[in-house]
Coordinates of C-alpha atoms in Angstrom, one line a residue:
M220 CA 81.7 215.7 66.1
L221 CA 81.0 220.2 66.8
G222 CA 84.7 221.6 68.9
R223 CA 88.4 221.4 68.9
K224 CA 90.3 219.0 70.9
L225 CA 90.6 219.7 74.8
D226 CA 93.4 221.1 75.8
K227 CA 94.9 219.0 78.2
H228 CA 96.7 221.4 79.8
L229 CA 94.9 224.1 80.4
F230 CA 91.8 222.3 82.0
E231 CA 94.5 220.5 84.1
A232 CA 95.9 224.0 85.5
R233 CA 92.0 224.9 85.9
V234 CA 91.9 221.5 88.0
R235 CA 94.5 222.0 90.1
D236 CA 92.5 225.8 91.8
W237 CA 89.9 223.8 92.5
K238 CA 92.1 221.4 94.5
V239 CA 92.2 224.5 96.7
N240 CA 89.2 226.5 96.6
H241 CA 86.1 224.4 95.7
A242 CA 84.3 226.8 96.4
E243 CA 85.2 228.1 92.6
F244 CA 85.0 225.6 90.9
P245 CA 83.4 226.2 88.1
L246 CA 79.7 224.8 86.9
A247 CA 81.0 221.5 84.6
L248 CA 79.3 221.8 81.2
P249 CA 79.4 225.3 80.8
H250 CA 82.9 225.0 82.2
L251 CA 84.6 221.8 79.2
V252 CA 82.8 223.9 76.7
E253 CA 84.8 227.3 77.4
Y254 CA 88.1 224.5 77.0
G255 CA 87.4 223.3 73.8
V256 CA 85.1 220.9 74.9
E257 CA 81.7 222.6 72.6
R258 CA 80.8 217.9 71.2
H259 CA 80.9 216.8 74.2
V260 CA 77.4 218.5 75.2
A261 CA 75.5 216.7 72.6
G262 CA 78.0 214.2 71.6
R263 CA 77.7 209.9 73.7
Q264 CA 78.9 211.0 77.4
L265 CA 78.3 208.9 80.1
V266 CA 78.6 208.8 83.5
L267 CA 80.2 206.8 85.9
L268 CA 79.1 206.4 89.3
G269 CA 81.8 204.1 90.7
G270 CA 81.4 202.3 94.8
G271 CA 82.4 206.0 95.9
V272 CA 80.0 207.5 95.4
R273 CA 77.7 207.7 98.5
F274 CA 74.0 205.2 98.2
E275 CA 72.2 208.7 98.9
D276 CA 73.4 211.0 96.7
A277 CA 73.8 208.1 93.9
Q278 CA 70.1 208.5 94.5
I279 CA 68.6 212.6 94.2
F280 CA 71.8 213.0 91.5
L281 CA 69.4 209.7 89.5
K282 CA 66.2 211.5 90.2
S283 CA 67.5 215.7 89.2
V284 CA 68.9 214.1 86.0
E285 CA 66.0 211.5 84.9
K286 CA 64.9 215.3 83.4
W287 CA 68.0 215.6 81.0
K288 CA 68.1 211.9 79.4
L289 CA 71.5 211.3 80.9
P290 CA 72.8 208.3 80.1
V291 CA 74.6 206.1 83.8
A292 CA 76.0 203.8 84.5
C293 CA 77.9 202.4 87.9
T294 CA 81.2 199.8 88.2
W295 CA 80.8 196.2 89.7
T296 CA 80.8 197.7 93.5
G297 CA 79.5 201.2 92.5
A298 CA 76.4 197.9 91.2
D299 CA 73.8 199.8 93.8
R300 CA 74.1 203.4 92.9
C301 CA 71.7 202.3 89.2
N302 CA 69.9 200.2 88.1
F303 CA 67.2 199.1 85.6
D304 CA 64.7 202.2 87.7
Y305 CA 66.3 204.8 85.8
P306 CA 65.3 204.8 82.5
Y307 CA 68.4 205.5 81.2
F308 CA 70.9 203.1 82.8
A309 CA 74.0 202.3 81.7
G310 CA 74.9 198.3 82.7
R311 CA 77.7 197.7 84.6
P312 CA 80.2 197.7 82.5
N313 CA 83.3 195.2 83.2
T314 CA 85.6 192.0 82.8
Y315 CA 82.6 190.6 84.9
G316 CA 80.1 192.4 83.2
M317 CA 77.4 192.9 80.7
R318 CA 78.7 193.1 76.9
W319 CA 75.8 195.9 75.3
A320 CA 77.2 198.1 78.4
N321 CA 81.3 197.5 77.3
I322 CA 79.9 198.0 73.9
F323 CA 78.2 201.1 75.1
Q324 CA 81.0 202.5 77.1
Q325 CA 83.7 201.7 74.6
Q326 CA 81.6 204.4 72.5
S327 CA 81.4 207.2 74.5
D328 CA 83.3 210.3 72.9
L329 CA 83.6 211.7 77.1
L330 CA 83.2 209.5 80.4
I331 CA 82.7 211.0 83.7
A332 CA 84.0 208.2 85.7
V333 CA 83.1 209.0 89.5
G334 CA 84.2 207.4 92.5
T335 CA 86.0 204.9 91.3
S336 CA 89.4 203.5 91.2
L337 CA 88.9 203.2 87.0
G338 CA 91.1 199.8 88.3
Y339 CA 92.0 197.0 85.4
Q340 CA 88.8 195.2 86.1
Q341 CA 86.8 198.3 84.8
T342 CA 89.2 199.3 82.0
G343 CA 91.0 195.9 81.2
F344 CA 94.7 195.1 81.0
N345 CA 95.0 197.2 77.4
T346 CA 95.1 200.0 78.6
E347 CA 95.6 202.3 75.9
A348 CA 92.1 200.4 74.5
Y349 CA 89.4 201.9 76.8
L350 CA 87.6 203.9 75.7
P351 CA 89.5 204.3 71.9
I352 CA 87.7 207.3 70.5
G353 CA 86.4 208.4 74.0
E354 CA 88.3 211.4 76.9
I355 CA 88.1 210.4 80.6
I356 CA 87.1 212.6 82.9
H357 CA 88.2 210.7 86.4
V358 CA 86.8 212.4 89.5
D359 CA 88.5 211.0 92.9
I360 CA 89.0 212.3 96.6
D361 CA 91.7 210.5 96.4
S362 CA 95.0 211.7 94.8
E363 CA 95.9 207.6 95.5
E364 CA 94.0 206.4 92.5
L365 CA 93.9 209.3 90.5
E366 CA 97.8 209.0 90.3
K367 CA 97.7 205.7 89.0
I368 CA 99.0 205.3 85.3
N369 CA 96.4 203.3 84.0
P370 CA 93.6 203.9 82.5
K371 CA 96.0 206.2 79.5
S372 CA 95.7 209.9 79.5
R373 CA 92.3 211.2 81.4
Y374 CA 90.7 214.8 82.9
R375 CA 92.4 214.0 86.8
L376 CA 90.0 215.7 89.7
Q377 CA 90.8 215.5 93.1
M378 CA 87.3 216.3 94.2
D379 CA 85.0 214.5 96.8
S380 CA 82.0 212.5 94.6
S381 CA 79.1 214.6 96.3
E382 CA 79.6 217.9 95.9
F383 CA 80.9 216.7 92.0
L384 CA 77.9 215.7 91.2
S385 CA 75.6 218.2 92.5
K386 CA 77.6 220.5 90.9
L387 CA 77.5 218.7 87.5
D388 CA 73.7 218.8 88.4
K389 CA 73.5 222.7 88.8
S390 CA 74.9 222.8 85.4
L391 CA 72.4 220.1 83.8
D392 CA 69.9 222.7 85.4
Q393 CA 71.5 226.2 83.9
I394 CA 72.1 225.7 80.2
R395 CA 70.3 223.3 77.9
P396 CA 72.4 220.5 77.4
E397 CA 71.3 220.6 72.8
W398 CA 70.8 216.9 73.0
L399 CA 67.7 216.9 74.0
E400 CA 66.9 219.4 70.9

């Protein structure tokens, strides 16, 4: 893996600004690179869509990012957001989910969880073992969900899922993800 570990305090200081002024939200992946996550741009990232993502927004996002071969999974409550029609579908990982999807998720080094509470059904009760080699960016509009202690340490971003997915999509269009080269 390339790069250094993400500086959580520096990242979360910037996130506080985003909560106040979303217009200044930096483009997602280049901004993460700025804070030391360049290894994730070429790593094993996974986007997890939950029930808090509107169906229409999920379909627009999937059509747009397919060219980047971005793996996308969905939670039980977001089951209709992505399916086997998407070529890089990574399943439905959770307690009642697909075993292969759970393995895929556990081997990710960056999980971008959008519109999901990341509750115990998703993470299991041993939350320290959830995503053991990776980091989590948790995007949700509900501050109560972001303040929960489950799962382990994660980077919290209070933002509407539609807006975040749109900005993530635009950021991918402005860089050439290294995993494609």
